[in-house]
XYZ file of C-alpha atoms in Angstrom:
400
model
C -12.704 30.294 -22.402
C -14.683 29.724 -19.246
C -14.180 31.973 -16.280
C -13.214 30.849 -12.805
C -16.782 31.300 -11.599
C -18.116 29.261 -14.451
C -15.792 26.319 -13.687
C -16.761 26.394 -10.038
C -20.415 26.390 -10.896
C -20.074 23.569 -13.347
C -17.944 21.590 -10.973
C -20.922 21.564 -8.417
C -23.100 20.234 -11.148
C -20.830 17.447 -12.466
C -18.543 16.351 -9.596
C -19.882 14.372 -6.578
C -19.854 16.819 -3.637
C -17.577 15.079 -1.214
C -15.381 18.149 -0.714
C -16.308 21.561 0.535
C -13.860 23.384 -1.757
C -12.478 26.832 -1.291
C -13.632 29.276 -4.037
C -10.328 29.107 -6.009
C -9.560 27.564 -9.410
C -5.821 26.798 -9.286
C -4.319 26.980 -12.804
C -0.582 26.625 -12.635
C 2.423 26.337 -10.308
C 6.098 27.460 -10.205
C 8.511 26.692 -7.419
C 6.683 26.996 -4.122
C 3.850 29.184 -5.535
C 0.556 28.454 -7.033
C -1.518 30.755 -9.352
C -5.286 30.770 -9.855
C -7.104 31.425 -13.049
C -7.325 35.094 -12.360
C -3.557 35.442 -11.722
C -3.476 35.678 -8.008
C -0.326 34.163 -6.482
C -0.330 31.860 -3.452
C 2.579 30.770 -1.291
C 1.932 27.066 -0.898
C 2.437 25.559 2.660
C 0.100 22.608 1.900
C 1.974 21.051 -1.097
C -1.104 19.229 -2.323
C -1.484 17.671 1.206
C 2.291 16.920 1.593
C 2.726 15.557 -1.959
C 4.772 18.199 -3.887
C 8.031 17.955 -2.037
C 10.021 19.262 -4.793
C 7.694 22.078 -5.506
C 6.046 22.786 -8.936
C 7.498 22.718 -12.461
C 10.870 21.225 -11.267
C 12.549 21.099 -14.565
C 14.521 17.761 -14.291
C 11.498 16.066 -12.866
C 9.246 17.140 -15.655
C 11.828 16.249 -18.245
C 12.087 12.658 -16.993
C 8.208 12.312 -17.103
C 8.125 13.684 -20.644
C 10.751 11.303 -21.737
C 8.830 8.355 -20.252
C 5.640 9.341 -21.972
C 7.486 9.228 -25.312
C 8.688 5.740 -24.484
C 6.048 3.736 -22.587
C 3.236 4.741 -20.075
C 1.622 1.471 -19.281
C 1.874 -2.287 -19.912
C 0.837 -4.470 -16.985
C 2.316 -6.558 -14.283
C 2.298 -9.646 -16.650
C 5.635 -8.235 -17.918
C 8.758 -6.723 -16.483
C 9.607 -3.009 -17.049
C 12.911 -1.219 -16.228
C 11.610 1.801 -14.300
C 9.770 -0.514 -11.725
C 13.029 -2.328 -11.006
C 14.974 1.020 -10.679
C 12.415 2.537 -8.489
C 12.225 -0.587 -6.173
C 16.031 -0.611 -5.852
C 16.217 3.070 -4.783
C 13.176 2.781 -2.407
C 14.642 -0.348 -0.719
C 18.143 1.308 -0.593
C 16.583 4.237 1.148
C 14.713 2.265 3.941
C 16.855 -0.815 4.239
C 13.943 -3.225 3.702
C 13.578 -6.110 1.280
C 10.580 -6.213 -1.103
C 8.165 -3.732 -2.399
C 4.753 -3.698 -4.021
C 3.819 -0.455 -5.945
C 0.174 0.815 -5.586
C -1.808 3.677 -6.913
C -2.301 5.468 -3.707
C -1.605 5.429 0.109
C -4.996 3.898 0.762
C -4.091 0.902 -1.547
C -0.737 0.595 0.269
C -2.706 0.217 3.542
C -4.926 -2.371 1.983
C -1.888 -4.329 0.865
C -0.234 -4.035 4.341
C -3.284 -5.354 6.017
C -3.518 -8.328 3.559
C 0.137 -9.120 4.031
C -0.206 -9.121 7.859
C -3.183 -11.364 7.765
C -1.559 -13.779 5.364
C 1.501 -13.983 7.409
C -0.484 -14.870 10.464
C -2.692 -17.295 8.469
C 0.391 -19.244 7.365
C 1.944 -19.024 10.917
C -1.057 -20.236 12.852
C -2.385 -23.061 10.765
C -4.821 -21.186 8.556
C -6.770 -19.462 11.371
C -9.104 -16.687 10.224
C -9.670 -14.852 13.580
C -6.826 -12.657 13.589
C -6.955 -9.066 14.932
C -5.208 -5.755 14.212
C -4.323 -3.100 16.857
C -4.752 0.423 15.545
C -4.599 3.917 17.200
C -7.302 6.385 18.118
C -7.382 9.613 16.146
C -5.324 7.764 13.355
C -6.016 8.144 9.596
C -5.094 5.572 7.137
C -7.464 6.103 4.178
C -11.025 5.953 3.062
C -11.496 2.397 1.565
C -13.315 -0.125 3.731
C -10.128 -1.793 4.913
C -8.161 1.348 5.513
C -11.257 2.953 7.196
C -11.541 -0.006 9.503
C -8.138 0.875 11.034
C -8.752 4.590 11.080
C -9.476 5.696 14.684
C -12.120 8.314 13.900
C -15.709 7.169 14.443
C -17.074 10.096 12.460
C -15.442 8.757 9.311
C -16.799 5.224 10.018
C -20.363 5.535 11.231
C -22.185 5.691 7.916
C -20.218 2.757 6.387
C -20.549 0.045 8.892
C -20.254 -2.828 9.184
C -16.573 -2.410 8.443
C -13.784 -5.108 8.532
C -13.845 -6.899 11.876
C -11.112 -7.726 14.193
C -9.734 -4.291 14.918
C -9.011 -2.972 18.430
C -8.144 0.614 19.105
C -5.361 1.722 21.548
C -4.381 5.143 22.637
C -1.423 6.755 20.624
C 1.703 7.254 22.826
C 0.199 5.016 25.489
C 2.121 1.707 25.635
C -0.029 0.199 28.312
C -3.032 0.846 26.200
C -1.514 -1.110 23.379
C -0.532 -4.002 25.624
C -4.156 -4.194 26.872
C -5.412 -4.612 23.312
C -2.948 -7.384 22.373
C -3.961 -11.004 22.644
C -3.123 -14.338 21.097
C -5.081 -13.440 17.966
C -3.271 -10.129 17.317
C -1.422 -10.313 13.942
C -0.262 -6.598 13.711
C -0.014 -3.222 15.209
C -0.539 -0.308 12.740
C 0.236 3.373 13.453
C 1.495 6.489 11.843
C 4.942 7.448 12.978
C 3.751 11.044 13.128
C -0.181 11.334 13.254
C -1.179 13.561 10.432
C -4.926 14.052 10.056
C -5.402 13.418 13.708
C -3.644 16.569 14.713
C 0.148 16.328 14.010
C 1.212 14.200 16.892
C 4.800 12.648 16.609
C 5.156 9.325 18.332
C 7.131 9.466 21.633
C 10.416 7.529 21.239
C 9.730 5.334 24.356
C 6.327 4.522 22.927
C 7.570 3.486 19.535
C 10.344 1.391 20.960
C 8.044 -0.185 23.419
C 5.538 -1.168 20.699
C 8.554 -2.583 18.556
C 9.721 -4.702 21.534
C 6.142 -5.965 22.176
C 5.730 -6.997 18.590
C 9.004 -8.779 18.558
C 8.231 -10.563 21.728
C 4.838 -11.820 20.395
C 5.806 -12.328 16.809
C 3.263 -9.565 15.768
C 4.021 -7.477 12.806
C 4.611 -3.753 13.127
C 3.177 -1.619 10.348
C 4.291 2.018 10.160
C 2.258 4.272 7.978
C 4.742 6.855 6.457
C 2.319 8.066 3.695
C 2.474 11.739 4.978
C 5.412 11.897 7.263
C 7.876 9.938 5.035
C 10.027 10.874 2.140
C 12.143 13.265 4.134
C 9.390 15.467 5.552
C 10.552 15.058 9.191
C 14.181 15.339 8.679
C 14.937 11.705 7.863
C 14.028 9.943 4.592
C 11.426 8.051 6.725
C 10.357 9.203 10.170
C 11.010 5.890 11.812
C 14.728 6.055 11.017
C 15.063 8.946 13.367
C 13.629 6.643 16.112
C 15.726 3.646 15.241
C 12.636 1.602 15.056
C 12.371 -0.472 11.801
C 8.852 -1.850 10.913
C 8.055 -5.170 9.352
C 5.796 -3.366 6.837
C 5.939 0.214 5.824
C 3.448 2.120 3.609
C 4.326 5.305 1.669
C 2.752 7.486 -1.009
C 2.307 11.234 -1.418
C 5.822 12.618 -2.056
C 7.011 9.211 -3.266
C 5.777 10.401 -6.700
C 5.807 14.117 -6.103
C 2.292 14.563 -7.806
C 2.133 11.390 -9.848
C -0.415 9.024 -8.179
C 1.653 6.236 -6.781
C 2.133 4.443 -3.396
C 3.929 1.396 -2.084
C 4.043 -1.069 0.840
C 7.421 -2.346 1.683
C 8.180 -5.612 3.612
C 11.206 -7.044 5.505
C 12.529 -10.400 4.402
C 10.737 -12.362 7.194
C 7.303 -10.939 6.274
C 7.818 -11.088 2.542
C 8.922 -14.732 2.634
C 5.868 -15.814 4.600
C 3.015 -13.695 3.401
C 1.711 -12.814 -0.078
C 2.258 -15.273 -2.882
C 1.311 -15.286 -6.609
C -2.447 -14.860 -6.873
C -2.748 -13.107 -3.393
C -2.617 -9.553 -4.526
C -2.561 -7.470 -7.698
C -3.208 -4.175 -9.432
C -3.733 -3.065 -13.014
C -1.850 0.291 -12.806
C 0.424 -0.195 -9.873
C 4.080 -0.238 -10.764
C 3.547 0.924 -14.270
C 6.580 2.505 -16.183
C 5.239 6.100 -15.903
C 4.687 6.112 -12.187
C 7.784 4.203 -11.473
C 9.958 6.636 -13.557
C 8.575 9.398 -11.299
C 9.527 7.488 -8.133
C 13.001 6.786 -9.485
C 13.673 10.313 -10.498
C 12.387 11.654 -7.103
C 15.055 9.590 -5.350
C 17.655 10.794 -7.755
C 16.817 14.395 -7.118
C 16.603 13.953 -3.462
C 20.130 12.651 -3.452
C 21.504 15.243 -5.965
C 20.004 18.151 -4.102
C 20.428 17.093 -0.567
C 16.673 17.389 0.140
C 16.729 15.533 3.496
C 19.656 17.627 4.729
C 17.877 20.746 3.614
C 14.891 19.841 5.717
C 17.189 19.416 8.670
C 18.612 22.814 8.149
C 15.315 24.633 7.471
C 12.950 22.989 10.083
C 14.421 24.791 13.123
C 13.928 28.161 11.453
C 10.245 27.322 10.693
C 9.708 26.061 14.263
C 11.141 29.376 15.702
C 8.877 31.386 13.370
C 5.795 29.420 14.403
C 6.704 29.753 18.039
C 6.853 33.486 17.797
C 3.242 33.470 16.254
C 2.080 31.354 19.238
C 3.592 33.942 21.566
C 1.978 36.832 19.584
C -1.620 35.527 19.016
C -3.767 34.351 21.868
C -5.884 32.268 19.514
C -2.784 29.965 18.995
C -2.335 27.691 22.006
C 0.746 25.681 20.960
C 2.910 24.285 18.243
C 3.783 20.618 17.707
C 5.287 18.568 14.899
C 8.551 17.241 13.421
C 10.612 18.734 10.654
C 8.501 20.320 7.904
C 5.385 18.705 9.396
C 4.047 21.239 11.707
C 0.737 22.091 13.552
C -0.571 25.110 15.332
C -3.382 24.407 17.925
C -6.151 26.956 17.320
C -8.439 27.896 20.210
C -11.502 30.107 20.408
C -12.306 30.113 16.674
C -12.924 27.563 13.817
C -9.597 26.398 12.309
C -11.296 26.667 8.919
C -11.767 30.400 9.489
C -7.936 30.685 9.900
C -7.368 28.649 6.724
C -9.712 30.915 4.762
C -8.104 34.075 6.182
C -4.689 32.793 5.082
C -6.039 32.028 1.748
C -7.229 35.684 1.295
C -3.731 36.810 2.128
C -2.329 34.575 -0.550
C -1.135 31.652 1.720
C -2.216 27.980 1.344
C -2.288 26.101 4.696
C -4.390 23.186 5.751
C -6.374 21.921 8.788
C -5.739 18.727 10.793
C -8.442 17.383 13.062
C -10.872 19.838 14.474
C -8.478 22.560 15.848
C -5.046 22.312 14.229
C -3.501 24.429 11.513
C -1.257 22.255 9.473
C 1.851 23.295 7.590
C 3.333 20.820 5.234
C 5.208 23.043 2.619
C 7.322 21.620 -0.202
C 10.760 20.595 1.107
C 12.533 22.930 -1.075
C 11.282 26.025 0.855
C 13.977 28.591 1.848
C 14.051 30.943 4.918
C 12.599 33.679 2.831
C 9.520 31.653 2.082
C 9.230 30.909 5.786
C 9.335 34.674 6.508
C 6.781 35.310 3.871
C 4.560 32.605 5.337
C 4.796 34.094 8.802
C 3.945 37.577 7.592
C 0.873 36.462 5.813
C -0.291 34.187 8.577
C 0.280 37.020 11.010
C -2.001 39.270 8.948
C -4.601 36.568 8.730
C -4.656 35.939 12.502
C -4.679 39.689 13.231
C -7.931 39.985 11.227
C -9.652 37.377 13.316
């Protein structure tokens, strides 16, 4: 059997180098812990980038996937399958919207949302093709050309231009900036309810409500990206529900399948009825029985185990622990976030150095933007895990 070092060396030879990986080969998971090939234990406050909401090796979830493997993994969208219907019913019930299209990832969900918005405007405006989308600065929506086009980070974009045209960028949480970008060609406004990669910035309630009112006034579609902040992470099943601002299109992924690659874009009745039609959009793998069985079981387990309620109970304790760390360590400037999606602003040293120090202590955390330490743990964490995280992070910061 190969050693961890041999796997890492071979990875650099055979995998395209688009990630600067940490020198760890993760081997297995149990609950909220991960273990590397050499047996070292890590408390996971990254959850596979906000994916493993239920933690690792969740018995009922694993059993459902094994059962589906024994029945049917894939057919195609030329036929119906029961798990897709059941997953769609549960997702729509959770968000109160009307139609869903299952994808393989969050990026693909964004692509579908963009297409739906443009088709809606195309039908409405007599087949015009000059429509524009307003997106936010410091946003992140994915790496494909369409998703990258509405991602407000020039560094990600510069090597891949020309991108999709017709995109204007406004300032997040600045309603007047959004209004200045809107014109008679605007077909949609897209934003993350809580900006993730850009630095863990929740939308201000007045801002989100103002954008919604502007969209309704101008018959512009509001697209809310809930790929990272959705599925209970902020204390509501979807973050927008806490604001009382319902989108026309919502995208979700990550914890939707708790590790199984699946995403979705969801539409209200108005948008679904006047946008994508047969032949406009498709996918080979999206909505297959295996992925949709995962989605269906995730919603069952959320309901049975009160996951969203648990987040509401646990988040204040996490916030208090993080606030104490900010008070103690001069290199931490502030905390911001919502629910179990929290960020610590780091000053005076590279955030990657803090991430590496935490890893050395047996704690997995992430970065967001250039100066934010991101904590997005499994939603099943308990106070004892938060205490353990605080102790490990305290030691990592003390060593800087």
